[in-house]
Coordinates of C-alpha atoms in Angstrom, one line a residue:
M1215 CA 0.0 0.0 0.0
Q1216 CA 1.4 3.4 -1.0
C1217 CA 0.0 6.8 -0.2
G1218 CA -0.3 9.5 -2.8
I1219 CA 2.8 11.3 -1.6
D1220 CA 4.9 8.0 -1.9
L1221 CA 3.7 7.7 -5.5
V1222 CA 4.8 11.2 -6.2
A1223 CA 8.2 10.5 -4.8
L1224 CA 8.5 7.5 -7.1
R1225 CA 6.9 9.2 -10.2
P1226 CA 7.4 13.0 -10.2
S1227 CA 5.7 13.0 -13.6
L1228 CA 2.4 12.8 -11.6
L1229 CA 3.1 16.6 -11.0
D1230 CA 3.5 17.4 -14.7
D1231 CA 1.9 20.6 -16.1
L1232 CA 0.6 21.9 -12.8
G1233 CA 2.1 25.4 -13.3
R1234 CA 2.6 27.4 -10.1
V1235 CA 1.9 25.0 -7.2
G1236 CA 0.7 25.9 -3.7
V1237 CA 1.2 23.0 -1.2
V1238 CA -1.4 22.5 1.5
S1239 CA 0.1 20.3 4.2
H1240 CA 1.9 20.3 7.5
Q1241 CA 5.2 18.9 8.9
A1242 CA 3.9 15.5 10.0
C1243 CA 2.7 14.6 6.5
A1244 CA 5.6 12.5 5.1
T1245 CA 6.5 9.5 2.9
L1246 CA 6.9 6.1 4.4
D1247 CA 10.6 6.7 4.8
G1248 CA 10.0 10.0 6.6
R1249 CA 10.6 12.7 3.9
P1250 CA 8.3 15.8 4.5
A1251 CA 5.5 15.9 1.9
T1252 CA 6.1 19.6 1.2
D1253 CA 9.7 18.9 0.3
V1254 CA 8.8 15.9 -1.8
V1255 CA 6.4 18.0 -3.8
F1256 CA 9.0 20.7 -4.2
A1257 CA 11.6 18.2 -5.5
G1258 CA 9.0 16.5 -7.7
C1259 CA 8.0 19.7 -9.3
R1260 CA 11.7 20.4 -10.1
E1261 CA 11.8 17.1 -12.0
A1262 CA 8.3 17.3 -13.5
K1263 CA 7.7 19.5 -16.6
G1264 CA 5.9 22.7 -16.3
S1265 CA 5.5 22.8 -12.5
R1266 CA 7.1 24.8 -9.6
V1267 CA 6.2 25.5 -6.0
T1268 CA 5.4 29.1 -5.3
A1269 CA 3.6 28.9 -1.9
V1270 CA 2.8 26.7 1.1
F1271 CA -0.4 26.7 3.2
G1272 CA -0.7 25.4 6.7
P1273 CA -4.0 24.2 8.4
Q1274 CA -5.2 24.5 12.0
H1275 CA -2.4 24.2 14.7
G1276 CA 0.0 25.8 12.2
Y1277 CA 2.3 24.2 9.6
R1278 CA 4.6 23.1 12.4
Q1279 CA 1.6 21.9 14.5
C1280 CA 2.8 23.6 17.6
E1281 CA -0.6 25.1 18.8
Q1282 CA -2.6 22.9 21.1
D1283 CA -6.1 24.1 21.2
N1284 CA -8.9 25.4 18.9
M1285 CA -9.1 29.2 18.2
V1286 CA -5.3 29.6 18.5
E1287 CA -4.5 31.3 15.2
T1288 CA -1.2 31.1 13.4
P1289 CA 0.6 33.9 11.5
D1290 CA 1.9 33.9 7.9
E1291 CA 5.6 33.1 7.6
R1292 CA 8.1 32.0 5.0
Y1293 CA 9.0 28.4 4.1
T1294 CA 12.5 27.8 2.8
F1295 CA 13.7 24.8 0.7
R1296 CA 17.4 24.1 0.9
S1297 CA 19.5 22.3 -1.7
S1298 CA 20.8 20.1 1.1
G1299 CA 17.2 18.8 1.6
Q1300 CA 16.8 20.5 5.0
T1301 CA 14.2 23.2 5.5
A1302 CA 13.5 26.0 7.9
V1303 CA 10.6 28.2 8.7
G1304 CA 11.5 31.9 8.9
D1305 CA 15.0 31.4 7.3
T1306 CA 15.4 33.4 4.1
T1307 CA 19.1 32.7 3.5
A1308 CA 18.6 29.4 1.7
D1309 CA 18.0 28.4 -1.9
V1310 CA 14.3 29.0 -2.4
S1311 CA 12.0 30.8 0.0
V1312 CA 8.2 31.0 -0.6
P1313 CA 5.3 32.4 1.4
L1314 CA 3.9 30.1 4.1
Y1315 CA 0.2 31.2 4.5
S1316 CA -1.9 30.3 7.5
L1317 CA -5.4 28.9 6.8
Y1318 CA -6.2 29.1 10.4
S1319 CA -6.2 32.9 11.1
E1320 CA -8.7 35.5 10.3
R1321 CA -9.2 33.6 7.0
R1322 CA -10.0 29.9 6.7
E1323 CA -9.4 29.7 2.9
P1324 CA -6.9 31.1 0.5
S1325 CA -7.6 34.7 -0.4
P1326 CA -8.1 35.9 -4.0
E1327 CA -4.7 37.6 -3.7
Q1328 CA -3.1 34.3 -2.6
M1329 CA -4.8 32.3 -5.4
E1330 CA -3.3 34.7 -7.9
Q1331 CA 0.1 33.3 -7.0
V1332 CA -0.8 29.7 -7.8
D1333 CA -2.4 27.6 -10.6
T1334 CA -2.8 24.4 -8.6
L1335 CA -3.3 23.5 -4.9
V1336 CA -1.7 20.2 -4.0
V1337 CA -3.2 19.0 -0.8
D1338 CA -1.7 16.3 1.5
L1339 CA -3.5 16.4 4.9
P1340 CA -4.1 13.5 7.4
D1341 CA -7.8 13.4 7.9
I1342 CA -8.7 10.8 10.6
G1343 CA -12.2 9.9 9.4
C1344 CA -14.3 12.0 11.8
R1345 CA -16.5 15.0 11.0
I1346 CA -15.0 16.9 14.0
Y1347 CA -11.6 17.3 12.4
T1348 CA -10.9 20.5 10.6
F1349 CA -8.6 19.4 7.8
M1350 CA -11.5 18.2 5.7
L1351 CA -13.0 21.7 5.9
T1352 CA -9.6 23.2 4.9
L1353 CA -9.8 21.0 1.7
A1354 CA -13.4 22.2 1.2
A1355 CA -12.2 25.9 1.6
C1356 CA -9.4 25.3 -1.0
L1357 CA -11.9 23.8 -3.4
R1358 CA -14.2 26.8 -3.1
A1359 CA -11.3 29.2 -3.6
A1360 CA -10.1 27.3 -6.6
N1361 CA -13.6 27.2 -8.0
R1362 CA -13.9 31.0 -7.9
S1363 CA -10.7 31.4 -10.0
G1364 CA -11.0 28.3 -12.2
K1365 CA -7.9 26.7 -10.7
R1366 CA -6.9 23.1 -10.0
V1367 CA -6.9 21.1 -6.8
V1368 CA -5.0 17.8 -6.5
V1369 CA -5.3 15.6 -3.4
L1370 CA -2.5 13.2 -2.5
D1371 CA -4.7 10.7 -0.8
R1372 CA -4.1 8.7 2.4
P1373 CA -6.0 5.8 4.0
N1374 CA -8.7 6.7 6.5
P1375 CA -7.3 5.3 9.8
L1376 CA -10.8 4.4 10.9
G1377 CA -11.3 2.4 7.7
L1378 CA -13.5 2.9 4.7
S1379 CA -17.3 2.2 4.6
W1380 CA -18.2 -1.1 3.0
Q1381 CA -21.4 -3.0 2.6
G1382 CA -21.9 -6.5 4.1
K1383 CA -23.1 -9.2 1.8
A1384 CA -25.2 -11.1 4.3
D1385 CA -27.2 -8.2 5.7
S1386 CA -26.5 -5.3 3.1
K1387 CA -25.7 -3.0 6.0
W1388 CA -22.8 -0.6 5.8
R1389 CA -19.9 -0.8 8.2
R1390 CA -17.7 2.0 9.6
V1391 CA -20.2 4.8 9.3
E1392 CA -21.5 6.1 12.6
G1393 CA -23.5 8.9 14.2
N1394 CA -26.3 11.1 12.9
I1395 CA -26.0 13.4 10.0
L1396 CA -25.2 17.0 11.0
D1397 CA -28.2 19.4 10.9
T1398 CA -26.5 22.3 9.1
K1399 CA -28.1 24.9 11.2
W1400 CA -25.4 23.9 13.8
H1401 CA -22.6 24.3 11.3
S1402 CA -19.2 25.5 12.4
F1403 CA -15.6 24.8 11.5
V1404 CA -16.0 21.4 13.1
G1405 CA -19.0 20.6 11.0
W1406 CA -20.2 22.3 7.8
Y1407 CA -21.7 19.5 5.7
P1408 CA -24.5 17.1 6.3
I1409 CA -22.4 14.0 7.0
P1410 CA -22.2 11.6 10.0
L1411 CA -19.6 11.7 12.7
R1412 CA -17.7 8.8 11.3
H1413 CA -17.9 9.1 7.6
G1414 CA -15.9 6.1 6.1
L1415 CA -14.3 8.1 3.3
T1416 CA -10.7 9.2 2.5
L1417 CA -9.9 12.9 2.1
G1418 CA -9.8 12.4 -1.7
E1419 CA -13.3 11.0 -1.6
L1420 CA -14.5 13.8 0.7
G1421 CA -13.3 16.2 -2.0
N1422 CA -15.6 14.4 -4.5
L1423 CA -18.4 14.9 -2.0
F1424 CA -17.8 18.6 -1.5
V1425 CA -17.5 19.3 -5.2
R1426 CA -21.0 17.9 -5.7
M1427 CA -22.5 19.4 -2.5
D1428 CA -21.2 22.8 -3.3
D1429 CA -21.9 22.5 -7.0
L1430 CA -18.3 23.5 -7.9
K1431 CA -18.3 23.4 -11.7
Q1432 CA -15.2 25.6 -12.3
V1433 CA -12.6 23.8 -10.2
V1434 CA -10.5 21.1 -11.8
Y1435 CA -10.3 18.3 -9.2
S1436 CA -8.2 15.2 -9.2
V1437 CA -6.8 12.6 -6.7
V1438 CA -3.6 10.6 -6.6
K1439 CA -5.1 7.5 -5.1
V1440 CA -3.6 5.2 -2.5
E1441 CA -2.2 2.3 -4.4
G1442 CA -3.5 -1.1 -3.2
L1443 CA -6.3 0.3 -0.9
R1444 CA -9.6 -1.5 -0.8
R1445 CA -12.8 -0.5 1.0
K1446 CA -12.9 -3.7 3.2
D1447 CA -9.3 -3.4 4.3
S1448 CA -9.1 -3.8 8.0
M1449 CA -6.7 -2.2 10.4
R1450 CA -4.7 -5.4 10.3
T1451 CA -4.3 -5.1 6.6
M1452 CA -3.1 -1.5 6.8
L1453 CA -0.7 -2.4 9.6
R1454 CA 0.8 -5.2 7.6
A1455 CA 1.0 -2.8 4.6
G1456 CA 3.2 -0.5 6.6
Y1457 CA 0.8 2.4 6.9
A1458 CA 0.6 2.4 10.7
S1459 CA 4.4 2.6 11.1
S1460 CA 4.2 6.0 9.4
F1461 CA 0.9 7.1 11.0
P1462 CA 1.2 10.9 10.8
F1463 CA 1.2 12.8 14.1
A1464 CA -1.9 14.3 12.6
S1465 CA -2.3 17.1 15.2
P1466 CA -0.9 17.9 18.6
N1467 CA -3.5 15.7 20.4
M1468 CA -3.6 12.9 17.8
P1469 CA -0.3 11.1 18.4
S1470 CA -1.4 7.5 17.5
W1471 CA -3.8 5.2 15.7
N1472 CA -5.5 4.4 19.0
S1473 CA -6.2 8.1 19.7
A1474 CA -7.8 8.4 16.2
L1475 CA -9.8 5.2 16.8
Y1476 CA -11.5 6.6 20.0
F1477 CA -11.7 10.2 18.8
P1478 CA -15.3 9.8 17.5
A1479 CA -16.3 8.4 20.9
F1480 CA -14.8 11.0 23.1
V1481 CA -14.5 14.2 21.1
V1482 CA -17.9 15.0 22.6
L1483 CA -16.2 15.5 26.0
E1484 CA -14.8 18.8 24.6
A1485 CA -18.3 20.1 25.3
T1486 CA -18.1 19.1 29.0
N1487 CA -15.9 19.4 32.1
V1488 CA -14.8 15.7 31.7
S1489 CA -11.2 15.5 30.5
E1490 CA -10.8 13.9 27.1
G1491 CA -7.2 13.2 27.9
R1492 CA -5.6 16.4 26.7
G1493 CA -2.6 17.0 28.9
T1494 CA -1.7 13.3 28.9
T1495 CA 0.3 11.2 26.5
I1496 CA -2.7 9.2 25.3
P1497 CA -5.6 11.7 24.6
F1498 CA -9.0 10.2 23.7
Q1499 CA -7.9 6.8 24.9
L1500 CA -7.8 8.0 28.6
V1501 CA -10.8 10.0 29.8
G1502 CA -12.1 11.0 33.2
A1503 CA -12.6 13.6 35.9
P1504 CA -11.8 14.1 39.6
Y1505 CA -15.4 13.2 40.4
L1506 CA -15.8 10.2 38.2
D1507 CA -16.7 6.8 39.8
A1508 CA -14.4 5.0 37.4
Q1509 CA -15.2 1.5 38.6
G1510 CA -18.9 2.1 38.5
C1511 CA -18.6 3.5 35.0
I1512 CA -16.6 0.4 33.8
G1513 CA -19.2 -1.9 35.3
H1514 CA -22.1 0.1 33.7
L1515 CA -20.3 0.0 30.3
R1516 CA -19.5 -3.7 30.4
Q1517 CA -23.2 -4.5 31.2
R1518 CA -24.3 -2.4 28.2
Q1519 CA -21.5 -4.0 26.1
A1520 CA -22.8 -7.5 26.9
R1521 CA -26.5 -6.5 26.5
N1522 CA -26.0 -4.8 23.1
R1523 CA -23.6 -7.3 21.6
A1524 CA -25.9 -8.2 18.7
S1525 CA -27.3 -4.7 18.2
A1526 CA -25.4 -2.9 15.4
H1527 CA -26.7 0.5 16.4
A1528 CA -25.6 0.3 20.0
S1529 CA -22.8 -2.4 20.2
F1530 CA -19.3 -1.5 21.1
N1531 CA -17.7 -5.0 20.9
G1532 CA -13.9 -5.2 20.8
V1533 CA -13.3 -2.5 23.4
A1534 CA -11.4 -3.2 26.6
M1535 CA -11.8 -0.9 29.6
A1536 CA -9.5 -0.4 32.7
E1537 CA -9.5 2.0 35.6
H1538 CA -6.6 4.5 35.3
H1539 CA -6.0 7.5 37.4
F1540 CA -4.1 10.4 35.8
R1541 CA -2.8 13.9 36.3
T1542 CA -3.2 16.3 33.4
T1543 CA -0.3 18.8 32.8
F1544 CA -2.6 21.3 31.0
N1545 CA -6.2 21.7 29.9
K1546 CA -9.0 20.5 32.1
H1547 CA -8.2 19.7 35.8
A1548 CA -4.5 20.6 35.2
G1549 CA -2.4 19.5 38.1
N1550 CA -5.1 17.5 39.7
I1551 CA -5.7 13.8 39.8
S1552 CA -8.6 12.5 37.7
R1553 CA -10.2 9.2 38.1
G1554 CA -10.4 7.8 34.7
V1555 CA -11.0 4.9 32.3
R1556 CA -8.5 3.8 29.6
F1557 CA -10.0 2.3 26.5
S1558 CA -8.1 0.0 24.1
P1559 CA -9.1 -2.4 21.3
T1560 CA -9.2 -6.1 22.1
F1561 CA -8.3 -7.3 18.6
Q1562 CA -4.7 -8.3 18.3
L1563 CA -2.5 -6.5 15.8
P1564 CA 0.1 -8.9 14.4
F1565 CA 3.8 -8.1 14.0
F1566 CA 4.0 -10.0 10.8
S1567 CA 1.9 -10.7 7.7
R1568 CA 0.1 -14.0 7.5
R1569 CA 1.1 -14.0 3.9
D1570 CA 4.7 -14.2 4.9
S1571 CA 6.0 -17.6 3.6
S1572 CA 8.4 -17.8 6.6
V1573 CA 5.5 -18.3 9.0
G1574 CA 3.3 -20.3 6.6
G1575 CA -0.3 -20.2 5.8
E1576 CA -2.4 -17.9 3.6
E1577 CA -4.5 -15.0 4.8
D1578 CA -8.2 -15.7 4.7
E1579 CA -10.1 -13.9 2.0
E1580 CA -12.5 -12.4 4.5
E1581 CA -10.8 -10.2 7.1
E1582 CA -12.1 -10.4 10.6
E1583 CA -13.8 -7.1 11.2
E1584 CA -13.2 -4.8 14.1
D1585 CA -16.8 -4.1 14.9
A1586 CA -16.8 -1.6 17.8
N1587 CA -19.3 1.2 17.2
V1588 CA -17.2 3.8 18.9
F1589 CA -19.9 6.5 18.6
A1590 CA -22.3 4.3 20.7
L1591 CA -19.5 3.8 23.2
G1592 CA -19.1 7.6 23.6
M1593 CA -22.8 8.2 24.1
H1594 CA -23.1 5.4 26.7
F1595 CA -20.2 6.9 28.6
L1596 CA -21.6 10.4 28.5
H1597 CA -25.0 9.1 29.6
Y1598 CA -23.4 7.4 32.6
V1599 CA -21.5 10.5 33.7
V1600 CA -24.5 12.9 33.3
S1601 CA -26.9 10.5 35.1
R1602 CA -24.6 9.6 38.0
H1603 CA -22.7 12.8 38.6
A1604 CA -25.3 15.5 37.7
D1605 CA -24.2 17.8 40.5
A1606 CA -20.5 17.8 39.5
F1607 CA -21.0 17.5 35.7
K1608 CA -21.0 20.8 33.7
W1609 CA -21.3 21.8 30.1
R1610 CA -18.6 24.0 28.6
D1611 CA -19.8 27.6 28.8
P1612 CA -20.7 28.8 25.2
K1613 CA -19.1 32.2 26.2
Q1614 CA -15.7 30.5 26.1
G1615 CA -16.2 29.9 22.4
Y1616 CA -16.0 26.7 20.4
E1617 CA -14.6 27.1 16.9
Y1618 CA -15.6 30.8 17.0
N1619 CA -19.2 30.2 18.0
F1620 CA -19.8 32.0 21.3
E1621 CA -23.5 31.5 21.6
D1622 CA -24.5 27.9 21.1
P1623 CA -23.7 25.0 23.5
P1624 CA -20.7 23.2 22.0
L1625 CA -22.5 19.8 22.3
L1626 CA -24.9 21.0 19.5
L1627 CA -21.9 21.9 17.3
I1628 CA -20.3 18.5 17.9
L1629 CA -23.2 16.2 17.8
G1630 CA -25.2 18.4 15.3
H1631 CA -28.8 17.8 16.5
E1632 CA -31.1 18.9 19.3
R1633 CA -32.1 15.3 20.1
W1634 CA -28.8 14.8 21.9
W1635 CA -29.1 18.1 23.8
N1636 CA -32.6 17.3 24.8
L1637 CA -31.6 13.9 26.1
F1638 CA -28.5 14.8 28.0
E1639 CA -29.6 18.2 29.4
G1640 CA -32.9 16.7 30.4
L1641 CA -31.0 14.0 32.3
R1642 CA -28.7 16.6 33.9
T1643 CA -31.6 18.8 35.1
G1644 CA -33.8 15.8 36.3
A1645 CA -36.4 16.3 33.6
K1646 CA -35.6 12.8 32.4
K1647 CA -35.3 10.0 35.0
S1648 CA -32.5 7.5 34.8
E1649 CA -33.9 5.2 37.6
D1650 CA -37.0 4.1 35.7
G1651 CA -35.2 3.4 32.4
E1652 CA -36.8 6.3 30.5
S1653 CA -33.5 7.9 29.6
E1654 CA -31.9 4.5 28.7
R1655 CA -34.8 3.9 26.3
E1656 CA -34.4 7.3 24.8
L1657 CA -30.7 6.8 24.4
D1658 CA -31.3 3.6 22.6
A1659 CA -33.8 5.3 20.3
C1660 CA -31.3 8.1 19.6
L1661 CA -28.6 5.5 18.7
Q1662 CA -31.0 3.7 16.4
W1663 CA -31.9 7.0 14.7
A1664 CA -28.2 7.9 14.3
Y1665 CA -27.5 4.5 12.9
D1666 CA -30.2 4.8 10.3
E1667 CA -29.0 8.2 9.3
A1668 CA -25.4 6.9 8.9
Q1669 CA -26.7 4.1 6.7
R1670 CA -28.5 6.6 4.5
F1671 CA -25.4 8.7 4.1
A1672 CA -23.4 5.6 3.2
V1673 CA -25.7 4.8 0.4
E1674 CA -26.0 8.4 -0.8
S1675 CA -22.2 9.0 -0.8
T1676 CA -21.2 6.0 -3.0
H1677 CA -20.8 8.4 -5.9
A1678 CA -17.7 9.7 -4.1
H1679 CA -16.0 6.4 -3.8
L1680 CA -12.5 5.9 -5.3
Y1681 CA -11.7 2.5 -4.0
P1682 CA -13.2 -0.9 -4.8

């Protein structure tokens, strides 16, 4: 399996005739052997005919990915390419220095003046398969800007670390799509389009989706596809193919594959006073609060896990849970000990390929599927915390701002529909009772509704698919 940037490194002719190129990327995007994507595109344009890099654009957290939180803007700088292969931000003494524009400042998309400096935007960004991740909206902004000026956009595609949506043969249900579709009245920079929380597409496929949704007829859009990627490829397959060994440090709090795996479950905690693990070394895998009854929470979740094992809309099979106290160094409850739960997958990730003749045997045609519905896991966790700790639990104050919205509860921006707010706020205020099972039944109904919406999206988005 080879990502788009690896194919460009091998075949610079893929960059032929792009004219003046603006690279949209950040420092963690690299080839399998660790060469920065921006430098590879620069070198490739030098070998290709009719192409040269004239600008670089950085997404949220900055090109160097040094800024931790949302709404921390980054300035424009310079990006320098050196003949030695080394680069430096801010150094103008080397061979070639180009503007490094921030796409997370007062503007979220390239300005008309910036677009006048390029003919093509080449995008290599590590989307992690969840709606609440801003890099997909950076691509959408680039597409709109290119459409206004009739320019090109080329995506160098990468696998979705959460896997691609695929349809089961026995039941015709789609896998790896989760959560309700965003009601666009709750749009923000963490949710602009009517898609579910876990979308099951690559960034290149999302680009196809945005071109159609925004009716972009003037942009020339293309994708350098991942070689060897299939929709049904499991995490095991991608690990054996070498992708996990080069999993990009996608953003400051997305250091590993496991953090990406549980991001759709626990990103909702950004709307609460429960720590999502920022300030620890394993964010989104380790969550909790000083007031959390961690043992009670684990017992509750295990009961629901066993009860819902056969229910696709509410099951979270394949998830292990362990009590784990922690002290955050920044963000929520900084300096204090939180009682928490650490989540990890129960499936085993092999250190070798079963296709390797040295160990014998052939890989079965049908991959064993990792079937945890992580969105359902997150909703069950939040339900427990709100129902058992209503006095200590708090929502994030909208006046603090969440992706520049200072009015609406962040929960609505993250989950994208009033049904979730009505459920959890009703539980917090006592309007809905947890003792008689009313709120549990409503939670199950919400999860069924969200599952049905995700299934509908999976069917309606097949036009965007690039991989068999």
